[in-house]
Amino acid sequence: MADTNLMSIPGQVDPVPVARDITPRADGRIDLMGLPKARIRELFEQAGLDAKQAKLRSKQVFHWIYHRGISEFAEMTDLGKAMRPWLAERFVVARPEVVEAQVSSDGTRKWLLRTPDSHDFEMVFIPDADRGTLCVSSQVGCTLNCRFCHTGTMRLVRNLTPGEIVGQVMLARDALGEWPKGKMDFAEIEDEAEYTADGRLLTNIVMMGMGEPLYNFDNVRDALKLVMDGEGLALSKRRITLSTSGVVPMMERCGEEIGVNLAVSLHAVTKDVRDEIVPINKKYGIEQLLQACADYPSASNARRITFEYVMLKDKNDSDEHAHELVRLLREYDLPAKVNLIPFNPWPGATYECSTPERIKSFSSIIFDAGISAPVRTPRGRDIDAACGQLKTAAEKKSRAQLDREAAQVQAANS
Ligand code: SAH
Ligand code: SF4
C-alpha cells in the first residue's frame, strides 16, 4: 500500500513537510500489521465480506495477530477452512526483517532490523532481575542533533509506521517465546490490569531507541494503542515510558491521547549549555519545557516525570548545576525523579563522561533535596546498545548538500 500522507520533518529546529516514502508490496497484498480493528474490518468489507462477517472476522484476526502473535492465516484455527486461504490471498501480517541479533556480555540484546524499503533501525532488550525493558525506535535516524547522541549524527530517513513500531514489540515477544499459549477463547482475554511481571521477561517498554517519538506522534500513538489494548498486546500504560527531547507543543496530546509515563531529556539547566547540547532548546526553552511538564496530564506523585540528565565532564556536571536543577524542579512543583546517565562514548564524540566522584556528588545534592536521583548503569556498551549509541548507515548531510542533491534530481527529471 503506498502511503503518501504528508509528515512533518523538522529541520534542526524548523518543521518542513515532505512526502512519506513507503514502497508498496510487490505482491499487491495488504499488510495488516499495525492496523486497528476498525481498519481491518473496513478492509475485509472492501474485499467482499458482508458487514456481519467483516465484524466477526476482524475481531478474530485482530486477536490472533496482536494477542497471540500469529501471522499465518492458516494457523488461525477458529476461522472457517475456506476463509483462511481467502484471507491469505489478499492480506499478509508482516514483521520487520531481522538482519542481525547480538547479545552483550551483560545479557542485553540488540537487533538490527530492516524495513521493506531497506532502511535499518535498531531495538534493544535490557533484562534485569525484576523486569525486562524493551527500548523501541520511533524513526530511522533523527532530525535533531543532540551533540552527545550518536543517532543525532544520522539524518532522518523516515518515520517508522505503526506496524514497524508495534512490530518491534512483537518481534521481541517472538524472540523471548512470550506469546500467551492455549486455546483461542475470547472469554480468556487478559485484562490489562492482570498483566504482571510474574514469569515474564518483557515487562516494560521505553520509547528511547532511535528518533524523537513526538516528531512521529500519530504513528507512535497508534502503535502504543495496540500495545495497551487489552485484546491486543495488553501491556499496561504504567509500564510504558515515552522519552522526548522536549517537543513542547506535542506533550499535552501525548498525555491525553496516549497517557503513558513521560521522560524528558533535560540534560542542562542553563540556556547556554542546553542550547549547545540539545539544540531544540533554541526553539522551546527550559521554562517552556518545565511548564509543559507541570501541565502534563496524569502527572502525579504516583506517576512522576523522569528527567534524564547525561553526565558530561566539565559541561553540565558541577555542584551549581545540581543545585539549579533542584531549584527548577521546586519552582515548577514537579513530581519528579532524576535519572543520571553516564555519557556513553561513540567514535567521534567530542565529550567525555564525568568522573564517578563528580556523578556521586551531583547525585547526592539532588537526593539531599528529597528527589530520587539514581545513576543509570550503562548496559550493552560492548555491542553499542547503550543510550545514545544506536546508529545505522545514514549520515547526516548539511542543508547545502541536501539542496544540491534536490537540484540535481530536479534537473534530471526536467
Ligand atoms: N529522542 C528521544 C528518545 C531517544 S534517546 C530523546 O532524546 O529523549 C534516549 C535517551 O538517551 C535520551 O535521554 C538521550 O538524551 C540519551 N542519550 C543520547 N545519547 C547519549 C549518550 N551518548 N550517552 C548517554 N545518554 C545518551
Ligand atoms: Fe534525537 Fe533523542 Fe538523539 Fe537528540 S537524543 S539526537 S532527540 S535520538
CSV table of C-alpha atoms and ligand atoms in Angstrom, one decimal:
chain,number,residue,atom,x,y,z
A,1,MET,CA,0.0,0.0,0.0
A,2,ALA,CA,1.6,3.3,-1.0
A,3,ASP,CA,1.3,5.8,1.7
A,4,THR,CA,1.6,9.4,0.6
A,5,ASN,CA,0.5,11.2,3.7
A,6,LEU,CA,2.4,14.2,4.5
A,7,MET,CA,4.6,14.0,7.5
A,8,SER,CA,6.3,16.8,9.2
A,9,ILE,CA,10.1,16.5,9.1
A,10,PRO,CA,11.5,19.2,11.3
A,11,GLY,CA,14.9,20.7,10.3
A,12,GLN,CA,17.3,21.2,13.1
A,13,VAL,CA,14.6,23.4,14.6
A,14,ASP,CA,12.1,24.1,11.9
A,15,PRO,CA,9.5,21.7,10.5
A,16,VAL,CA,9.2,21.2,6.7
A,17,PRO,CA,6.5,18.9,5.3
A,18,VAL,CA,7.8,16.2,2.9
A,19,ALA,CA,6.0,13.2,1.4
A,20,ARG,CA,6.4,10.0,3.2
A,21,ASP,CA,8.0,7.3,1.1
A,22,ILE,CA,6.8,3.7,1.6
A,23,THR,CA,7.2,1.2,-1.1
A,24,PRO,CA,4.0,-0.7,-1.9
A,25,ARG,CA,4.2,-4.5,-1.6
A,26,ALA,CA,5.2,-6.2,-4.9
A,27,ASP,CA,2.5,-8.9,-4.5
A,28,GLY,CA,-0.3,-6.4,-4.1
A,29,ARG,CA,-1.4,-7.9,-0.7
A,30,ILE,CA,-2.3,-5.6,2.1
A,31,ASP,CA,-0.2,-5.7,5.3
A,32,LEU,CA,-2.5,-5.8,8.4
A,33,MET,CA,0.4,-5.3,10.8
A,34,GLY,CA,-0.1,-2.0,12.8
A,35,LEU,CA,-3.8,-1.6,11.8
A,36,PRO,CA,-6.5,-1.1,14.4
A,37,LYS,CA,-9.5,-3.4,14.5
A,38,ALA,CA,-11.8,-0.9,12.8
A,39,ARG,CA,-9.5,-0.5,9.8
A,40,ILE,CA,-9.1,-4.3,9.5
A,41,ARG,CA,-12.9,-4.6,9.4
A,42,GLU,CA,-13.2,-1.9,6.7
A,43,LEU,CA,-10.6,-3.7,4.6
A,44,PHE,CA,-12.4,-7.0,5.0
A,45,GLU,CA,-15.6,-5.3,3.8
A,46,GLN,CA,-13.9,-3.8,0.9
A,47,ALA,CA,-12.5,-7.2,-0.1
A,48,GLY,CA,-16.1,-8.5,-0.2
A,49,LEU,CA,-17.2,-9.8,3.2
A,50,ASP,CA,-20.6,-8.7,4.3
A,51,ALA,CA,-20.8,-6.4,7.3
A,52,LYS,CA,-21.6,-9.1,9.9
A,53,GLN,CA,-18.8,-11.4,8.6
A,54,ALA,CA,-16.3,-8.5,8.5
A,55,LYS,CA,-17.1,-7.6,12.1
A,56,LEU,CA,-16.7,-11.1,13.4
A,57,ARG,CA,-13.6,-12.0,11.3
A,58,SER,CA,-11.8,-8.7,12.1
A,59,LYS,CA,-12.3,-9.3,15.8
A,60,GLN,CA,-10.9,-12.9,15.5
A,61,VAL,CA,-7.9,-11.9,13.2
A,62,PHE,CA,-7.1,-8.9,15.5
A,63,HIS,CA,-6.9,-11.2,18.5
A,64,TRP,CA,-4.7,-13.7,16.7
A,65,ILE,CA,-2.3,-11.1,15.4
A,66,TYR,CA,-1.8,-8.9,18.5
A,67,HIS,CA,-2.7,-11.2,21.4
A,68,ARG,CA,-1.4,-14.5,20.2
A,69,GLY,CA,1.4,-13.3,17.9
A,70,ILE,CA,0.2,-15.5,14.9
A,71,SER,CA,1.0,-14.2,11.4
A,72,GLU,CA,-0.2,-17.1,9.3
A,73,PHE,CA,-3.9,-17.2,8.5
A,74,ALA,CA,-3.6,-21.0,8.2
A,75,GLU,CA,-2.9,-21.1,11.9
A,76,MET,CA,-6.0,-19.1,12.9
A,77,THR,CA,-8.0,-22.2,13.7
A,78,ASP,CA,-11.3,-20.7,14.5
A,79,LEU,CA,-11.7,-19.2,11.0
A,80,GLY,CA,-13.5,-21.3,8.5
A,81,LYS,CA,-11.4,-23.6,6.4
A,82,ALA,CA,-12.2,-21.7,3.2
A,83,MET,CA,-11.8,-18.3,4.9
A,84,ARG,CA,-8.1,-18.9,5.7
A,85,PRO,CA,-6.7,-19.2,2.1
A,86,TRP,CA,-9.2,-16.4,1.0
A,87,LEU,CA,-7.6,-14.1,3.5
A,88,ALA,CA,-4.0,-15.2,2.7
A,89,GLU,CA,-4.5,-14.3,-0.9
A,90,ARG,CA,-5.4,-10.8,-0.1
A,91,PHE,CA,-3.7,-10.0,3.2
A,92,VAL,CA,-0.4,-10.5,5.0
A,93,VAL,CA,0.9,-9.9,8.5
A,94,ALA,CA,4.5,-8.8,8.2
A,95,ARG,CA,7.2,-8.3,10.8
A,96,PRO,CA,10.3,-6.1,10.3
A,97,GLU,CA,13.1,-8.2,8.9
A,98,VAL,CA,15.8,-9.2,11.4
A,99,VAL,CA,19.2,-8.5,9.9
A,100,GLU,CA,21.3,-9.3,12.9
A,101,ALA,CA,20.8,-10.2,16.6
A,102,GLN,CA,23.6,-9.6,19.1
A,103,VAL,CA,23.9,-10.4,22.8
A,104,SER,CA,26.1,-8.4,25.2
A,105,SER,CA,28.2,-9.9,28.0
A,106,ASP,CA,25.7,-8.4,30.4
A,107,GLY,CA,22.7,-10.1,28.7
A,108,THR,CA,21.5,-7.0,26.9
A,109,ARG,CA,20.3,-7.9,23.4
A,110,LYS,CA,20.3,-5.7,20.3
A,111,TRP,CA,18.5,-6.4,17.0
A,112,LEU,CA,19.3,-4.7,13.7
A,113,LEU,CA,16.0,-4.5,11.8
A,114,ARG,CA,15.1,-3.6,8.3
A,115,THR,CA,12.0,-2.1,6.8
A,116,PRO,CA,10.5,-3.4,3.5
A,117,ASP,CA,12.1,-0.4,1.7
A,118,SER,CA,15.5,-1.3,3.1
A,119,HIS,CA,16.1,1.1,5.9
A,120,ASP,CA,17.9,-0.2,9.0
A,121,PHE,CA,17.0,0.6,12.6
A,122,GLU,CA,17.6,-1.0,16.0
A,123,MET,CA,15.9,-2.2,19.1
A,124,VAL,CA,17.4,-3.2,22.4
A,125,PHE,CA,16.2,-5.5,25.2
A,126,ILE,CA,17.6,-5.0,28.7
A,127,PRO,CA,16.9,-7.8,31.2
A,128,ASP,CA,17.0,-7.2,34.9
A,129,ALA,CA,16.3,-9.3,37.9
A,130,ASP,CA,12.8,-8.0,38.4
A,131,ARG,CA,11.9,-6.6,35.0
A,132,GLY,CA,12.8,-6.7,31.3
A,133,THR,CA,12.7,-3.5,29.3
A,134,LEU,CA,12.4,-3.2,25.5
A,135,CYS,CA,13.9,0.0,24.1
A,136,VAL,CA,11.9,0.8,20.9
A,137,SER,CA,12.8,3.1,18.0
A,138,SER,CA,10.3,5.6,16.5
A,139,GLN,CA,12.2,6.8,13.5
A,140,VAL,CA,15.1,5.7,11.2
A,141,GLY,CA,17.6,8.4,12.2
A,142,CYS,CA,16.7,11.7,13.9
A,143,THR,CA,16.2,15.2,12.7
A,144,LEU,CA,17.6,16.6,15.9
A,145,ASN,CA,21.3,17.0,16.6
A,146,CYS,CA,21.8,16.5,20.3
A,147,ARG,CA,25.6,16.8,20.4
A,148,PHE,CA,26.2,13.8,22.7
A,149,CYS,CA,24.0,11.3,20.8
A,150,HIS,CA,25.2,9.0,18.0
A,151,THR,CA,21.7,8.8,16.5
A,152,GLY,CA,21.9,12.6,16.2
A,153,THR,CA,24.7,12.2,13.6
A,154,MET,CA,22.3,10.4,11.3
A,155,ARG,CA,19.9,12.2,9.0
A,156,LEU,CA,16.2,11.4,9.4
A,157,VAL,CA,15.5,8.7,6.8
A,158,ARG,CA,11.8,8.4,7.6
A,159,ASN,CA,9.3,7.9,10.3
A,160,LEU,CA,8.6,4.3,11.3
A,161,THR,CA,5.0,3.2,10.6
A,162,PRO,CA,2.7,1.9,13.4
A,163,GLY,CA,3.3,-1.6,12.1
A,164,GLU,CA,7.1,-1.1,12.3
A,165,ILE,CA,6.8,0.2,15.8
A,166,VAL,CA,4.4,-2.4,17.3
A,167,GLY,CA,6.3,-4.9,15.1
A,168,GLN,CA,9.4,-4.4,17.4
A,169,VAL,CA,7.4,-5.4,20.5
A,170,MET,CA,6.0,-8.4,18.6
A,171,LEU,CA,9.5,-9.5,17.4
A,172,ALA,CA,10.7,-9.3,21.0
A,173,ARG,CA,7.9,-11.5,22.2
A,174,ASP,CA,8.7,-13.9,19.3
A,175,ALA,CA,12.4,-14.0,20.4
A,176,LEU,CA,11.6,-14.4,24.1
A,177,GLY,CA,8.9,-17.0,23.4
A,178,GLU,CA,6.3,-15.0,25.3
A,179,TRP,CA,3.0,-15.2,23.5
A,180,PRO,CA,0.1,-16.4,25.6
A,181,LYS,CA,-0.4,-20.1,24.8
A,182,GLY,CA,-3.6,-22.1,24.9
A,183,LYS,CA,-6.8,-22.4,23.1
A,184,MET,CA,-8.4,-19.5,21.3
A,185,ASP,CA,-11.1,-18.3,23.6
A,186,PHE,CA,-12.4,-14.8,23.9
A,187,ALA,CA,-13.5,-15.4,27.4
A,188,GLU,CA,-9.9,-15.8,28.4
A,189,ILE,CA,-8.8,-12.3,27.3
A,190,GLU,CA,-6.4,-10.9,29.8
A,191,ASP,CA,-7.4,-7.7,31.4
A,192,GLU,CA,-4.6,-5.1,31.2
A,193,ALA,CA,-4.5,-5.0,34.9
A,194,GLU,CA,-3.8,-8.7,35.0
A,195,TYR,CA,-0.6,-8.4,33.1
A,196,THR,CA,2.1,-8.6,35.7
A,197,ALA,CA,5.8,-9.2,35.7
A,198,ASP,CA,5.3,-12.7,37.0
A,199,GLY,CA,7.3,-15.0,34.9
A,200,ARG,CA,7.5,-12.6,32.0
A,201,LEU,CA,10.8,-11.4,30.5
A,202,LEU,CA,9.4,-8.4,28.7
A,203,THR,CA,7.6,-6.3,31.3
A,204,ASN,CA,8.3,-2.7,30.3
A,205,ILE,CA,8.6,-0.6,27.1
A,206,VAL,CA,10.6,2.6,26.7
A,207,MET,CA,10.3,4.8,23.6
A,208,MET,CA,14.0,5.6,23.8
A,209,GLY,CA,15.5,4.0,20.8
A,210,MET,CA,16.3,5.8,17.6
A,211,GLY,CA,14.4,9.0,16.9
A,212,GLU,CA,12.2,11.6,18.5
A,213,PRO,CA,8.8,9.9,19.2
A,214,LEU,CA,6.9,13.2,19.4
A,215,TYR,CA,8.0,14.1,15.9
A,216,ASN,CA,6.2,10.9,14.8
A,217,PHE,CA,3.3,11.4,17.1
A,218,ASP,CA,0.4,9.8,15.2
A,219,ASN,CA,2.3,6.6,14.4
A,220,VAL,CA,3.7,6.2,17.9
A,221,ARG,CA,0.2,6.8,19.4
A,222,ASP,CA,-1.4,4.3,17.0
A,223,ALA,CA,1.3,1.7,17.8
A,224,LEU,CA,1.1,2.2,21.5
A,225,LYS,CA,-2.7,1.9,21.5
A,226,LEU,CA,-2.3,-1.6,20.1
A,227,VAL,CA,0.3,-2.4,22.8
A,228,MET,CA,-2.0,-1.2,25.5
A,229,ASP,CA,-5.2,-2.7,24.1
A,230,GLY,CA,-6.5,-5.5,26.5
A,231,GLU,CA,-7.4,-7.5,23.4
A,232,GLY,CA,-4.0,-6.7,21.8
A,233,LEU,CA,-0.6,-6.9,23.5
A,234,ALA,CA,-2.3,-6.0,26.8
A,235,LEU,CA,0.6,-4.1,28.4
A,236,SER,CA,-0.4,-1.5,30.9
A,237,LYS,CA,0.3,2.1,30.2
A,238,ARG,CA,2.0,2.3,33.6
A,239,ARG,CA,4.7,0.0,32.1
A,240,ILE,CA,5.4,2.3,29.1
A,241,THR,CA,7.6,5.4,29.1
A,242,LEU,CA,8.0,7.8,26.2
A,243,SER,CA,11.1,9.9,26.2
A,244,THR,CA,11.2,13.3,24.5
A,245,SER,CA,14.0,15.8,23.9
A,246,GLY,CA,11.4,18.5,24.6
A,247,VAL,CA,8.8,18.8,21.7
A,248,VAL,CA,6.7,21.1,23.9
A,249,PRO,CA,3.7,21.5,21.6
A,250,MET,CA,3.1,17.8,21.5
A,251,MET,CA,3.4,17.0,25.2
A,252,GLU,CA,-0.2,17.7,26.2
A,253,ARG,CA,-1.5,15.5,23.4
A,254,CYS,CA,0.9,12.8,24.4
A,255,GLY,CA,-0.6,12.8,27.9
A,256,GLU,CA,-4.2,13.0,26.7
A,257,GLU,CA,-4.1,10.6,23.7
A,258,ILE,CA,-1.5,8.1,24.9
A,259,GLY,CA,-1.3,8.6,28.7
A,260,VAL,CA,2.0,6.8,29.2
A,261,ASN,CA,4.8,7.8,31.6
A,262,LEU,CA,6.8,10.7,30.4
A,263,ALA,CA,10.6,11.1,30.4
A,264,VAL,CA,12.2,14.3,29.4
A,265,SER,CA,15.8,14.7,28.2
A,266,LEU,CA,16.7,17.8,30.2
A,267,HIS,CA,20.5,17.4,30.3
A,268,ALA,CA,21.2,21.0,31.2
A,269,VAL,CA,19.8,23.8,33.5
A,270,THR,CA,21.1,26.9,31.7
A,271,LYS,CA,20.2,28.3,28.4
A,272,ASP,CA,23.7,28.4,27.1
A,273,VAL,CA,24.5,24.8,27.9
A,274,ARG,CA,21.2,23.3,26.8
A,275,ASP,CA,21.3,25.4,23.5
A,276,GLU,CA,24.6,23.8,22.8
A,277,ILE,CA,23.9,20.1,23.7
A,278,VAL,CA,20.1,19.8,23.0
A,279,PRO,CA,19.6,22.3,20.1
A,280,ILE,CA,15.8,22.0,20.2
A,281,ASN,CA,16.2,24.2,23.3
A,282,LYS,CA,16.6,27.2,20.9
A,283,LYS,CA,13.0,26.7,19.9
A,284,TYR,CA,11.4,25.5,23.2
A,285,GLY,CA,13.4,26.8,26.1
A,286,ILE,CA,13.8,25.3,29.6
A,287,GLU,CA,11.0,27.4,31.2
A,288,GLN,CA,8.5,26.4,28.5
A,289,LEU,CA,9.5,22.8,28.8
A,290,LEU,CA,9.2,22.7,32.5
A,291,GLN,CA,5.8,24.4,32.3
A,292,ALA,CA,4.6,21.7,29.8
A,293,CYS,CA,5.8,19.1,32.3
A,294,ALA,CA,3.9,20.7,35.1
A,295,ASP,CA,0.8,20.7,32.8
A,296,TYR,CA,1.3,17.1,31.7
A,297,PRO,CA,-2.0,15.3,32.0
A,298,SER,CA,-1.8,12.4,34.6
A,299,ALA,CA,1.4,13.6,36.2
A,300,SER,CA,1.0,12.9,39.9
A,301,ASN,CA,3.2,11.8,42.7
A,302,ALA,CA,2.3,8.2,41.9
A,303,ARG,CA,3.4,8.8,38.3
A,304,ARG,CA,6.4,11.1,38.4
A,305,ILE,CA,8.1,12.6,35.4
A,306,THR,CA,11.6,11.3,34.8
A,307,PHE,CA,14.2,13.9,34.0
A,308,GLU,CA,17.1,12.4,32.1
A,309,TYR,CA,20.5,14.0,32.6
A,310,VAL,CA,23.5,12.8,30.8
A,311,MET,CA,26.7,13.4,32.8
A,312,LEU,CA,29.2,15.3,30.6
A,313,LYS,CA,32.6,16.2,32.1
A,314,ASP,CA,33.1,19.9,32.7
A,315,LYS,CA,29.9,20.7,30.7
A,316,ASN,CA,26.8,20.2,32.9
A,317,ASP,CA,28.1,18.4,35.9
A,318,SER,CA,29.0,21.0,38.6
A,319,ASP,CA,27.5,21.2,42.1
A,320,GLU,CA,26.0,24.6,41.0
A,321,HIS,CA,24.2,22.8,38.1
A,322,ALA,CA,22.8,20.2,40.6
A,323,HIS,CA,21.5,23.0,42.9
A,324,GLU,CA,20.0,24.8,40.0
A,325,LEU,CA,18.2,21.6,38.9
A,326,VAL,CA,16.7,21.2,42.3
A,327,ARG,CA,15.6,24.8,42.3
A,328,LEU,CA,13.9,24.5,38.9
A,329,LEU,CA,12.1,21.3,39.8
A,330,ARG,CA,10.8,23.0,43.0
A,331,GLU,CA,9.9,26.2,41.2
A,332,TYR,CA,7.6,24.3,38.9
A,333,ASP,CA,6.5,22.0,41.7
A,334,LEU,CA,7.2,18.9,39.6
A,335,PRO,CA,6.6,15.4,40.8
A,336,ALA,CA,10.0,14.3,39.5
A,337,LYS,CA,12.7,11.8,39.6
A,338,VAL,CA,16.1,12.4,38.0
A,339,ASN,CA,17.9,9.7,36.0
A,340,LEU,CA,21.6,10.4,35.8
A,341,ILE,CA,23.0,8.8,32.7
A,342,PRO,CA,26.8,8.4,32.5
A,343,PHE,CA,27.8,9.5,29.0
A,344,ASN,CA,28.2,6.6,26.6
A,345,PRO,CA,31.1,7.2,24.2
A,346,TRP,CA,31.0,6.6,20.4
A,347,PRO,CA,33.6,7.1,17.7
A,348,GLY,CA,34.0,10.9,17.0
A,349,ALA,CA,32.1,12.1,20.1
A,350,THR,CA,33.5,15.3,21.5
A,351,TYR,CA,32.5,14.8,25.1
A,352,GLU,CA,33.8,12.7,28.0
A,353,CYS,CA,31.9,11.2,30.8
A,354,SER,CA,32.0,12.9,34.2
A,355,THR,CA,34.2,11.2,36.8
A,356,PRO,CA,32.4,8.7,39.2
A,357,GLU,CA,33.2,11.2,42.1
A,358,ARG,CA,31.5,14.0,40.3
A,359,ILE,CA,28.5,11.9,39.4
A,360,LYS,CA,28.2,10.9,43.1
A,361,SER,CA,28.4,14.5,44.3
A,362,PHE,CA,25.8,15.6,41.8
A,363,SER,CA,23.5,12.8,42.7
A,364,SER,CA,23.8,13.5,46.5
A,365,ILE,CA,22.8,17.1,46.1
A,366,ILE,CA,19.6,16.0,44.4
A,367,PHE,CA,19.0,13.2,46.9
A,368,ASP,CA,19.5,15.5,49.8
A,369,ALA,CA,16.8,17.7,48.4
A,370,GLY,CA,14.4,14.8,48.7
A,371,ILE,CA,14.3,13.9,45.0
A,372,SER,CA,15.4,10.5,43.8
A,373,ALA,CA,18.4,10.6,41.5
A,374,PRO,CA,19.7,7.1,40.7
A,375,VAL,CA,22.7,6.7,38.4
A,376,ARG,CA,21.7,4.5,35.4
A,377,THR,CA,24.1,1.6,35.0
A,378,PRO,CA,25.3,1.5,31.3
A,379,ARG,CA,24.1,-1.6,29.6
A,380,GLY,CA,25.2,-3.3,26.4
A,381,ARG,CA,28.1,-0.9,25.8
A,382,ASP,CA,30.2,-3.7,24.2
A,383,ILE,CA,27.7,-4.1,21.4
A,384,ASP,CA,26.9,-0.4,21.1
A,385,ALA,CA,23.5,-0.9,22.5
A,386,ALA,CA,23.7,1.7,25.4
A,387,CYS,CA,21.7,5.0,25.4
A,388,GLY,CA,22.9,7.2,22.6
A,389,GLN,CA,25.0,4.6,20.8
A,390,LEU,CA,22.4,3.4,18.3
A,391,LYS,CA,23.2,4.3,14.8
A,392,THR,CA,22.8,2.7,11.3
A,393,ALA,CA,24.2,3.8,8.0
A,394,ALA,CA,22.5,7.1,7.0
A,395,GLU,CA,24.9,10.0,7.6
A,396,LYS,CA,23.5,13.5,8.3
A,397,LYS,CA,24.1,15.8,5.3
A,398,SER,CA,24.4,19.5,5.5
A,399,ARG,CA,21.5,21.6,4.3
A,400,ALA,CA,23.6,22.9,1.4
A,401,GLN,CA,24.4,19.3,0.4
A,402,LEU,CA,20.7,18.3,0.6
A,403,ASP,CA,19.8,21.4,-1.6
A,404,ARG,CA,22.4,20.4,-4.1
A,405,GLU,CA,21.1,16.9,-4.3
A,406,ALA,CA,17.5,18.1,-4.7
A,407,ALA,CA,18.5,20.4,-7.5
A,408,GLN,CA,20.3,17.5,-9.3
A,409,VAL,CA,17.2,15.3,-9.0
A,410,GLN,CA,15.0,18.1,-10.4
A,411,ALA,CA,17.4,18.8,-13.2
A,412,ALA,CA,17.5,15.1,-14.1
A,413,ASN,CA,13.6,14.9,-14.1
A,414,SER,CA,13.1,18.0,-16.2
B,1,SAH,N1,14.8,11.1,21.2
B,1,SAH,C1,14.4,10.9,22.5
B,1,SAH,C2,14.5,9.4,22.9
B,1,SAH,C3,15.7,8.7,22.5
B,1,SAH,S1,17.2,8.9,23.3
B,1,SAH,C4,15.1,11.8,23.5
B,1,SAH,O1,16.0,12.4,23.1
B,1,SAH,O2,14.6,11.8,24.6
B,1,SAH,C5,17.1,8.2,24.9
B,1,SAH,C6,18.0,8.9,26.0
B,1,SAH,O3,19.4,8.6,25.8
B,1,SAH,C7,17.8,10.4,25.9
B,1,SAH,O4,17.7,10.9,27.2
B,1,SAH,C8,19.1,10.8,25.3
B,1,SAH,O5,19.4,12.2,25.6
B,1,SAH,C9,20.1,9.9,25.9
B,1,SAH,N2,21.4,9.8,25.2
B,1,SAH,C10,21.6,10.1,23.9
B,1,SAH,N3,23.0,9.9,23.7
B,1,SAH,C11,23.6,9.5,24.8
B,1,SAH,C12,24.9,9.2,25.2
B,1,SAH,N4,25.9,9.2,24.3
B,1,SAH,N5,25.1,8.8,26.4
B,1,SAH,C13,24.1,8.7,27.3
B,1,SAH,N6,22.8,9.0,27.1
B,1,SAH,C14,22.6,9.4,25.8
B,2,SF4,FE1,17.4,12.6,18.5
B,2,SF4,FE2,17.0,11.9,21.1
B,2,SF4,FE3,19.4,11.6,19.9
B,2,SF4,FE4,18.5,14.0,20.5
B,2,SF4,S1,19.0,12.4,22.0
B,2,SF4,S2,19.5,13.4,18.6
B,2,SF4,S3,16.3,13.8,20.0
B,2,SF4,S4,17.5,10.5,19.4
